[in-house]
Tab-separated table of C-alpha atoms in Angstrom:
chain	number	residue	atom	x	y	z
L	1	MET	CA	0.015	-0.006	0.003
L	2	ASN	CA	1.629	3.280	-1.132
L	3	ILE	CA	1.866	6.495	0.885
L	4	ARG	CA	-0.670	8.407	-1.245
L	5	LEU	CA	-3.285	5.661	-0.707
L	6	LEU	CA	-2.607	5.606	3.059
L	7	LEU	CA	-2.931	9.391	3.249
L	8	SER	CA	-6.170	9.318	1.251
L	9	LEU	CA	-7.586	6.573	3.464
L	10	GLY	CA	-6.552	8.491	6.580
L	11	PHE	CA	-8.138	11.695	5.303
L	12	PHE	CA	-11.357	9.853	4.529
L	13	ILE	CA	-11.555	8.224	7.972
L	14	LEU	CA	-10.837	11.537	9.744
L	15	THR	CA	-13.409	13.419	7.654
L	16	TYR	CA	-16.072	10.705	7.922
L	17	THR	CA	-15.575	10.402	11.669
L	18	ALA	CA	-15.704	14.167	12.103
L	19	LEU	CA	-18.991	14.374	10.151
L	20	ASN	CA	-20.525	11.604	12.200
L	21	GLY	CA	-19.331	13.394	15.298
L	22	TYR	CA	-21.115	16.541	14.119
L	23	ILE	CA	-24.319	14.548	13.545
L	24	GLY	CA	-23.984	12.963	17.010
L	25	TRP	CA	-23.541	16.350	18.622
L	26	ASN	CA	-26.787	17.605	17.055
L	27	ILE	CA	-28.644	14.519	18.206
L	28	TYR	CA	-27.279	14.857	21.721
L	29	LYS	CA	-28.272	18.535	21.984
L	30	PHE	CA	-31.842	17.672	20.928
L	31	LEU	CA	-32.092	14.710	23.355
L	32	GLU	CA	-30.678	16.875	26.119
L	33	ALA	CA	-33.126	19.669	25.521
L	34	ALA	CA	-36.209	17.457	24.868
L	35	TRP	CA	-35.729	14.711	27.479
L	36	GLY	CA	-32.816	15.741	29.704
L	37	TYR	CA	-30.559	13.028	28.286
L	38	ASN	CA	-27.006	13.370	29.752
L	39	ARG	CA	-24.918	10.371	28.614
L	40	PRO	CA	-22.894	11.711	25.755
L	41	TRP	CA	-20.333	8.894	25.745
L	42	THR	CA	-22.986	6.213	25.440
L	43	LEU	CA	-24.451	8.026	22.455
L	44	ALA	CA	-20.973	8.514	20.995
L	45	ILE	CA	-20.246	4.792	21.114
L	46	LEU	CA	-23.599	3.946	19.581
L	47	ILE	CA	-23.106	6.355	16.688
L	48	GLY	CA	-19.566	5.142	16.195
L	49	LEU	CA	-20.861	1.592	15.781
L	50	LEU	CA	-23.624	2.704	13.433
L	51	SER	CA	-21.176	4.800	11.416
L	52	TYR	CA	-18.878	1.871	10.686
L	53	ALA	CA	-21.462	-0.961	10.661
L	54	TYR	CA	-21.425	-1.145	6.867
L	55	MET	CA	-17.674	-1.508	6.656
L	56	LEU	CA	-17.691	-4.093	9.468
L	57	GLY	CA	-20.491	-6.025	7.765
L	58	TYR	CA	-18.496	-5.969	4.492
L	59	ARG	CA	-15.584	-7.661	6.263
L	60	LEU	CA	-17.561	-9.924	8.626
L	61	LYS	CA	-19.593	-11.928	6.072
L	62	THR	CA	-21.138	-14.051	8.855
L	63	PHE	CA	-22.998	-10.992	10.160
L	64	PRO	CA	-24.930	-9.663	7.123
L	65	MET	CA	-27.248	-7.720	9.425
L	66	LEU	CA	-24.359	-5.327	10.140
L	67	LYS	CA	-24.239	-4.337	6.514
L	68	ASN	CA	-28.015	-3.732	6.445
L	69	ILE	CA	-27.808	-1.586	9.586
L	70	GLY	CA	-24.929	0.323	8.072
L	71	SER	CA	-26.934	0.897	4.880
L	72	CYS	CA	-29.802	2.378	6.896
L	73	TRP	CA	-27.386	4.626	8.747
L	74	MET	CA	-26.011	5.796	5.410
L	75	ALA	CA	-29.473	6.928	4.444
L	76	PHE	CA	-29.723	9.004	7.616
L	77	PHE	CA	-26.109	10.244	7.144
L	78	HIS	CA	-26.879	11.653	3.694
L	79	PHE	CA	-29.938	13.407	5.036
L	80	ALA	CA	-28.138	14.817	8.066
L	81	ILE	CA	-25.068	16.256	6.381
L	82	PHE	CA	-27.256	18.437	4.163
L	83	ILE	CA	-30.125	19.272	6.548
L	84	PHE	CA	-28.346	19.731	9.915
L	85	PRO	CA	-26.250	22.714	8.836
L	86	VAL	CA	-29.432	24.466	7.607
L	87	VAL	CA	-31.165	23.737	10.909
L	88	ASN	CA	-28.147	24.991	12.863
L	89	LEU	CA	-28.177	28.194	10.856
L	90	VAL	CA	-31.883	28.720	11.531
L	91	VAL	CA	-31.428	28.144	15.248
L	92	TRP	CA	-28.531	30.580	15.284
L	93	LEU	CA	-30.481	33.245	13.421
L	94	LEU	CA	-33.409	32.824	15.800
L	95	GLY	CA	-30.986	33.231	18.708
L	96	PHE	CA	-29.568	36.329	17.110
L	97	ALA	CA	-33.145	37.702	16.836
L	98	GLY	CA	-33.682	37.111	20.520
L	99	LEU	CA	-35.380	33.665	20.348
L	100	SER	CA	-33.077	31.175	22.047
L	101	GLY	CA	-33.091	28.419	24.595
L	102	GLU	CA	-34.195	24.813	24.814
L	103	GLY	CA	-37.620	25.509	23.333
L	104	VAL	CA	-36.115	26.539	19.973
L	105	ILE	CA	-33.853	23.506	19.910
L	106	VAL	CA	-36.745	21.158	20.714
L	107	THR	CA	-38.968	22.692	18.036
L	108	ALA	CA	-36.178	22.570	15.467
L	109	GLY	CA	-35.453	18.962	16.441
L	110	TYR	CA	-39.011	17.762	16.010
L	111	ALA	CA	-39.315	19.639	12.704
L	112	THR	CA	-36.169	17.894	11.488
L	113	LEU	CA	-37.542	14.522	12.616
L	114	ILE	CA	-40.771	15.102	10.633
L	115	LEU	CA	-38.723	16.095	7.596
L	116	PHE	CA	-36.617	12.942	7.968
L	117	LEU	CA	-39.750	10.787	8.057
L	118	VAL	CA	-40.969	12.397	4.809
L	119	TYR	CA	-37.517	11.934	3.289
L	120	THR	CA	-37.451	8.250	4.344
L	121	GLY	CA	-40.980	7.550	3.080
L	122	THR	CA	-40.295	9.171	-0.273
L	123	GLY	CA	-36.905	7.477	-0.597
L	124	LEU	CA	-38.249	4.005	0.209
L	125	PHE	CA	-41.103	4.423	-2.281
L	126	ASN	CA	-38.697	5.527	-5.054
L	127	ALA	CA	-36.342	2.631	-4.253
L	128	TYR	CA	-38.816	-0.215	-3.947
L	129	MET	CA	-41.646	0.809	-6.284
L	130	PRO	CA	-40.164	0.749	-9.788
L	131	SER	CA	-41.433	2.738	-12.708
L	132	ILE	CA	-41.469	1.689	-16.346
L	133	LYS	CA	-39.715	4.011	-18.783
L	134	GLU	CA	-41.003	3.480	-22.292
L	135	TYR	CA	-39.077	4.315	-25.477
L	136	LYS	CA	-40.011	3.878	-29.128
L	137	LEU	CA	-37.437	4.388	-31.842
L	138	THR	CA	-36.326	3.362	-35.302
L	139	VAL	CA	-32.840	2.048	-35.964
L	140	GLU	CA	-31.659	2.283	-39.543
L	141	HIS	CA	-29.101	-0.225	-40.732
L	142	PRO	CA	-28.245	-1.127	-44.360
L	143	GLN	CA	-28.553	-4.883	-43.743
L	144	ALA	CA	-31.358	-4.897	-41.157
L	145	PRO	CA	-34.479	-6.996	-41.749
L	146	ASP	CA	-37.631	-4.946	-41.228
L	147	ARG	CA	-38.967	-6.032	-37.884
L	148	THR	CA	-39.778	-4.786	-34.388
L	149	LEU	CA	-38.284	-6.006	-31.149
L	150	ARG	CA	-39.336	-5.250	-27.567
L	151	ILE	CA	-36.415	-5.079	-25.230
L	152	ALA	CA	-36.693	-5.004	-21.399
L	153	VAL	CA	-33.666	-3.493	-19.652
L	154	ALA	CA	-32.870	-3.502	-15.918
L	155	SER	CA	-29.514	-2.753	-14.352
L	156	ASP	CA	-27.959	-2.348	-10.899
L	157	MET	CA	-30.291	-4.650	-8.982
L	158	HIS	CA	-27.632	-5.242	-6.283
L	159	PHE	CA	-29.542	-8.292	-5.144
L	160	GLY	CA	-28.448	-9.664	-1.774
L	161	GLY	CA	-29.284	-7.705	1.366
L	162	LEU	CA	-31.915	-5.006	1.485
L	163	SER	CA	-32.576	-5.576	-2.231
L	164	GLY	CA	-33.943	-8.993	-1.480
L	165	LYS	CA	-36.359	-11.665	-2.761
L	166	LYS	CA	-39.397	-9.442	-2.754
L	167	HIS	CA	-37.628	-6.901	-4.950
L	168	ALA	CA	-36.538	-9.754	-7.258
L	169	GLU	CA	-40.158	-10.835	-7.520
L	170	ARG	CA	-41.115	-7.232	-8.462
L	171	LEU	CA	-38.508	-7.359	-11.232
L	172	VAL	CA	-39.854	-10.643	-12.616
L	173	SER	CA	-43.517	-9.538	-12.524
L	174	THR	CA	-42.737	-6.126	-14.041
L	175	ILE	CA	-40.723	-7.583	-16.925
L	176	ASN	CA	-42.981	-10.526	-17.648
L	177	ARG	CA	-45.971	-8.143	-18.043
L	178	MET	CA	-44.076	-6.460	-20.859
L	179	ASN	CA	-43.954	-9.588	-23.083
L	180	ALA	CA	-40.437	-8.620	-24.114
L	181	ASP	CA	-38.613	-10.394	-26.944
L	182	LEU	CA	-35.230	-9.823	-25.252
L	183	ILE	CA	-34.157	-9.069	-21.673
L	184	LEU	CA	-30.910	-7.255	-20.946
L	185	PHE	CA	-29.233	-6.742	-17.554
L	186	PRO	CA	-26.282	-4.242	-17.907
L	187	GLY	CA	-24.356	-5.129	-14.724
L	188	ASP	CA	-24.341	-5.106	-10.904
L	189	LEU	CA	-26.848	-7.939	-10.675
L	190	VAL	CA	-25.730	-8.771	-7.098
L	191	ASP	CA	-24.327	-6.709	-4.253
L	192	ASP	CA	-20.639	-7.736	-4.473
L	193	ASP	CA	-20.847	-11.536	-4.073
L	194	PRO	CA	-23.676	-13.958	-4.849
L	195	ASP	CA	-23.844	-15.676	-1.396
L	196	LEU	CA	-27.012	-13.960	-0.085
L	197	PHE	CA	-28.526	-14.018	-3.565
L	198	LYS	CA	-28.165	-17.816	-3.615
L	199	GLU	CA	-29.064	-18.243	0.066
L	200	LYS	CA	-32.358	-16.360	-0.437
L	201	LYS	CA	-33.121	-18.479	-3.548
L	202	MET	CA	-33.419	-15.355	-5.737
L	203	ASP	CA	-31.965	-17.414	-8.600
L	204	ARG	CA	-35.185	-19.474	-8.567
L	205	THR	CA	-37.136	-16.188	-8.822
L	206	LEU	CA	-35.192	-15.052	-11.864
L	207	LYS	CA	-35.788	-18.383	-13.499
L	208	LYS	CA	-39.406	-17.342	-13.977
L	209	LEU	CA	-38.416	-14.667	-16.502
L	210	ASN	CA	-39.510	-15.214	-20.122
L	211	ALA	CA	-38.150	-13.851	-23.389
L	212	ARG	CA	-38.135	-15.687	-26.728
L	213	LEU	CA	-34.671	-14.352	-27.716
L	214	GLY	CA	-33.126	-14.956	-24.291
L	215	ILE	CA	-31.853	-13.145	-21.223
L	216	TYR	CA	-28.374	-11.684	-21.304
L	217	ALA	CA	-26.302	-9.785	-18.758
L	218	VAL	CA	-22.821	-8.278	-18.284
L	219	LEU	CA	-20.720	-7.858	-15.163
L	220	GLY	CA	-20.638	-4.617	-13.198
L	221	ASN	CA	-17.923	-3.248	-10.976
L	222	HIS	CA	-19.536	-4.762	-7.857
L	223	GLU	CA	-19.275	-8.297	-9.215
L	224	TYR	CA	-15.552	-7.711	-9.503
L	225	TYR	CA	-15.433	-6.384	-5.915
L	226	GLY	CA	-17.080	-9.600	-4.747
L	227	GLY	CA	-14.459	-11.704	-6.534
L	228	LYS	CA	-16.760	-14.649	-7.244
L	229	ILE	CA	-17.362	-14.168	-10.957
L	230	ASP	CA	-17.156	-17.837	-11.904
L	231	GLU	CA	-19.615	-18.822	-9.219
L	232	LEU	CA	-22.014	-16.006	-10.164
L	233	THR	CA	-21.766	-16.979	-13.856
L	234	ARG	CA	-22.732	-20.562	-12.986
L	235	ILE	CA	-25.636	-19.521	-10.754
L	236	MET	CA	-26.979	-17.113	-13.375
L	237	ASP	CA	-26.615	-19.653	-16.145
L	238	GLU	CA	-28.700	-22.109	-14.131
L	239	ALA	CA	-31.285	-19.346	-13.694
L	240	GLY	CA	-31.454	-18.837	-17.456
L	241	VAL	CA	-29.388	-15.624	-17.507
L	242	LYS	CA	-26.338	-15.762	-19.821
L	243	ILE	CA	-23.520	-13.477	-18.662
L	244	LEU	CA	-21.439	-12.209	-21.573
L	245	LYS	CA	-17.795	-11.496	-20.888
L	246	ASP	CA	-16.401	-9.878	-24.012
L	247	GLU	CA	-18.671	-12.152	-26.042
L	248	ILE	CA	-20.876	-11.896	-29.090
L	249	ILE	CA	-24.210	-13.670	-29.550
L	250	LYS	CA	-26.174	-13.710	-32.831
L	251	LEU	CA	-29.893	-13.441	-32.062
L	252	ASP	CA	-31.238	-15.480	-34.961
L	253	SER	CA	-31.536	-13.117	-37.928
L	254	ASN	CA	-32.444	-10.128	-35.739
L	255	ALA	CA	-29.231	-8.610	-34.345
L	256	TYR	CA	-25.971	-9.191	-32.535
L	257	ILE	CA	-25.828	-8.720	-28.784
L	258	ILE	CA	-22.387	-7.901	-27.523
L	259	GLY	CA	-21.484	-7.973	-23.810
L	260	ARG	CA	-18.341	-6.302	-22.500
L	261	LYS	CA	-16.488	-7.002	-19.328
L	262	ASP	CA	-16.640	-4.077	-16.895
L	263	LYS	CA	-14.142	-1.249	-17.012
L	264	THR	CA	-12.816	-2.620	-13.698
L	265	ASP	CA	-11.252	-5.487	-15.635
L	266	ARG	CA	-8.084	-4.072	-17.191
L	267	ASN	CA	-7.821	-7.092	-19.550
L	268	ARG	CA	-11.156	-6.476	-21.271
L	269	LEU	CA	-11.088	-6.193	-25.029
L	270	PRO	CA	-11.330	-2.793	-26.751
L	271	ALA	CA	-14.830	-1.962	-27.966
L	272	GLY	CA	-13.556	-1.762	-31.530
L	273	ASP	CA	-12.234	-5.324	-31.504
L	274	LEU	CA	-15.574	-6.741	-30.396
L	275	LEU	CA	-17.645	-4.671	-32.772
L	276	ASP	CA	-15.421	-5.540	-35.735
L	277	ALA	CA	-15.613	-9.264	-34.840
L	278	ALA	CA	-19.408	-9.112	-34.877
L	279	GLY	CA	-19.448	-8.027	-38.533
L	280	ASN	CA	-21.823	-5.617	-40.234
L	281	ASP	CA	-24.566	-7.878	-41.558
L	282	LEU	CA	-26.993	-7.117	-38.701
L	283	PRO	CA	-27.602	-4.312	-36.173
L	284	LYS	CA	-25.280	-4.443	-33.179
L	285	LEU	CA	-26.576	-4.054	-29.632
L	286	ILE	CA	-23.891	-3.677	-26.957
L	287	MET	CA	-24.014	-3.800	-23.179
L	288	ASP	CA	-21.304	-1.994	-21.189
L	289	HIS	CA	-22.008	-1.450	-17.475
L	290	GLN	CA	-20.421	2.000	-17.166
L	291	PRO	CA	-21.276	4.657	-19.764
L	292	ALA	CA	-17.646	5.710	-19.960
L	293	ASP	CA	-16.740	4.425	-23.450
L	294	ILE	CA	-19.506	5.893	-25.519
L	295	GLN	CA	-17.288	7.621	-28.099
L	296	PRO	CA	-15.246	4.578	-29.209
L	297	ILE	CA	-18.454	2.510	-29.298
L	298	LYS	CA	-20.078	5.138	-31.516
L	299	GLU	CA	-16.978	5.430	-33.717
L	300	ASN	CA	-16.949	1.651	-34.262
L	301	TYR	CA	-20.528	1.653	-35.590
L	302	ALA	CA	-22.601	0.089	-32.811
L	303	ASP	CA	-26.298	0.776	-33.234
L	304	MET	CA	-27.592	0.553	-29.630
L	305	LEU	CA	-25.798	0.815	-26.298
L	306	PHE	CA	-27.245	-0.190	-22.911
L	307	CYS	CA	-25.571	0.886	-19.659
L	308	GLY	CA	-26.305	1.382	-15.940
L	309	HIS	CA	-23.903	2.193	-13.110
L	310	THR	CA	-24.811	5.811	-12.424
L	311	HIS	CA	-28.083	5.220	-10.523
L	312	LYS	CA	-28.866	8.748	-11.736
L	313	GLY	CA	-26.985	9.819	-8.610
L	314	GLN	CA	-29.498	7.850	-6.470
L	315	ILE	CA	-29.775	10.624	-3.818
L	316	PHE	CA	-29.962	14.343	-4.558
L	317	PRO	CA	-27.729	16.299	-5.225
L	318	TYR	CA	-25.384	13.598	-6.544
L	319	GLN	CA	-27.119	13.819	-9.940
L	320	TRP	CA	-25.042	16.948	-10.452
L	321	ILE	CA	-21.878	14.859	-10.143
L	322	THR	CA	-22.915	12.001	-12.465
L	323	SER	CA	-24.085	14.445	-15.103
L	324	ARG	CA	-20.575	15.921	-15.202
L	325	LEU	CA	-18.748	12.573	-15.088
L	326	PHE	CA	-20.538	11.048	-18.127
L	327	ASP	CA	-21.658	12.289	-21.537
L	328	VAL	CA	-24.939	10.440	-20.891
L	329	ASP	CA	-25.608	9.707	-17.203
L	330	TYR	CA	-29.283	8.840	-17.543
L	331	GLY	CA	-32.008	8.244	-20.045
L	332	TYR	CA	-31.840	8.115	-23.824
L	333	LYS	CA	-29.764	10.039	-26.326
L	334	GLN	CA	-29.007	9.565	-30.031
L	335	MET	CA	-25.398	10.230	-31.036
L	336	ASP	CA	-25.122	9.926	-34.806
L	337	GLN	CA	-26.146	6.326	-35.567
L	338	LEU	CA	-25.780	5.185	-31.956
L	339	HIS	CA	-28.789	5.080	-29.637
L	340	VAL	CA	-27.606	5.293	-26.032
L	341	PHE	CA	-29.645	4.098	-23.031
L	342	VAL	CA	-28.473	4.565	-19.445
L	343	SER	CA	-30.776	3.189	-16.755
L	344	SER	CA	-31.092	4.592	-13.230
L	345	GLY	CA	-31.140	0.998	-12.054
L	346	PHE	CA	-33.715	-1.335	-10.535
L	347	GLY	CA	-32.144	-1.478	-7.091
L	348	PHE	CA	-29.811	0.705	-5.065
L	349	TRP	CA	-26.399	0.642	-3.503
L	350	GLY	CA	-25.963	1.227	0.226
L	351	PRO	CA	-28.868	3.327	1.583
L	352	PRO	CA	-32.229	1.829	0.572
L	353	VAL	CA	-33.562	5.212	-0.502
L	354	ARG	CA	-33.745	7.273	-3.725
L	355	ILE	CA	-34.288	11.031	-3.755
L	356	GLY	CA	-34.414	12.682	-7.154
L	357	SER	CA	-34.265	9.262	-8.901
L	358	ARG	CA	-36.389	6.187	-8.975
L	359	SER	CA	-35.911	2.451	-9.561
L	360	GLU	CA	-36.980	1.548	-13.088
L	361	VAL	CA	-37.246	-0.946	-15.867
L	362	MET	CA	-36.808	0.259	-19.465
L	363	LYS	CA	-39.204	-0.956	-22.149
L	364	VAL	CA	-37.630	-0.255	-25.545
L	365	ASP	CA	-39.699	-0.896	-28.685
L	366	VAL	CA	-37.298	-0.711	-31.562
L	367	THR	CA	-38.126	-0.916	-35.263
L	368	PHE	CA	-35.215	-1.988	-37.484
L	369	THR	CA	-35.308	-0.784	-41.023
L	370	GLY	CA	-32.986	-1.465	-43.926
L	371	SER	CA	-32.771	2.108	-45.212
L	372	GLN	CA	-29.377	3.737	-45.768
L	373	ASN	CA	-28.024	5.980	-42.985
L	374	TYR	CA	-24.936	7.501	-41.383
L	375	TYR	CA	-23.639	4.014	-40.680
L	376	SER	CA	-23.634	2.928	-44.313
L	377	GLU	CA	-22.233	6.255	-45.488
L	378	LYS	CA	-19.286	5.952	-43.133
L	379	LYS	CA	-18.703	2.306	-44.025
L	380	THR	CA	-18.605	3.040	-47.726
């Protein structure tokens, strides 16, 4: 471990601990004013455990509940670091105006609690009640047979802990109602490793999915973090989900589906190599978990690209960050001949809430037509 990494890790721990200390101080002042609570060290130990429960749960696999508790704390943490400074400022301004004392702190505390309950209710609804995003488009390709396909797309399920069997059942029922010809999962199917996914028998749930042209997936960064890719591939294959790792599948006479390894894998093939290997006799649909390679995919004449990873920021205001990191961080955009789709994801990572985003399944009705277009002009 190099010095720069150690310094970065140390800075993160100090900053994160200080922020949790600030949150704990606010909680203590409210409890003290409202109920006369006077055990600061007990509260400090409790908040310290909650703050690091996710990291402890990640290391101590035999105690998965720790990770769930830590995820819930992360939801509160994100709320508190944005709301508490505003509340502190309001209390200070009221004090400056002559309204101070325990009554102001108690009122501000209860108002914050009500706001947190609204935040939590909204976030849970957005996380667990998926929407369906519908898209209709025409893809021109000089060799394409004239036909229409319905494609169902869901990414970033993070199945395992809080994204459990019930959420997997929602995915299956939502997609099966679409009567899709093809189902695509652009990465992060499980939350790091497939142990809980298998233990909760979610593989049996996914086995109920139906699509005449098959169900295909690619790996996301979290599958690499878990380090059990071969096991996950076997489990998904038994569930009827084919994971493509720099592989090309010809879907009858409809199109090619190309699945890339995640950007995390430094040995993955360049997009151009895969697209050239597929040939040009049919439209080319490519899955790449992170929407970070759009330009080379476009320049090598792919027709449709399906990604996930961004979660659309998941919790406001992180959408501002993802929109600056990626050319397309959410939704649909046509870039020359390439039609780009980036899903906000069906599940969530860490906190089981979504603010400013919502879990979703994409329903893409695409009509392929053999007319000449940008693609053929460039190829000739």
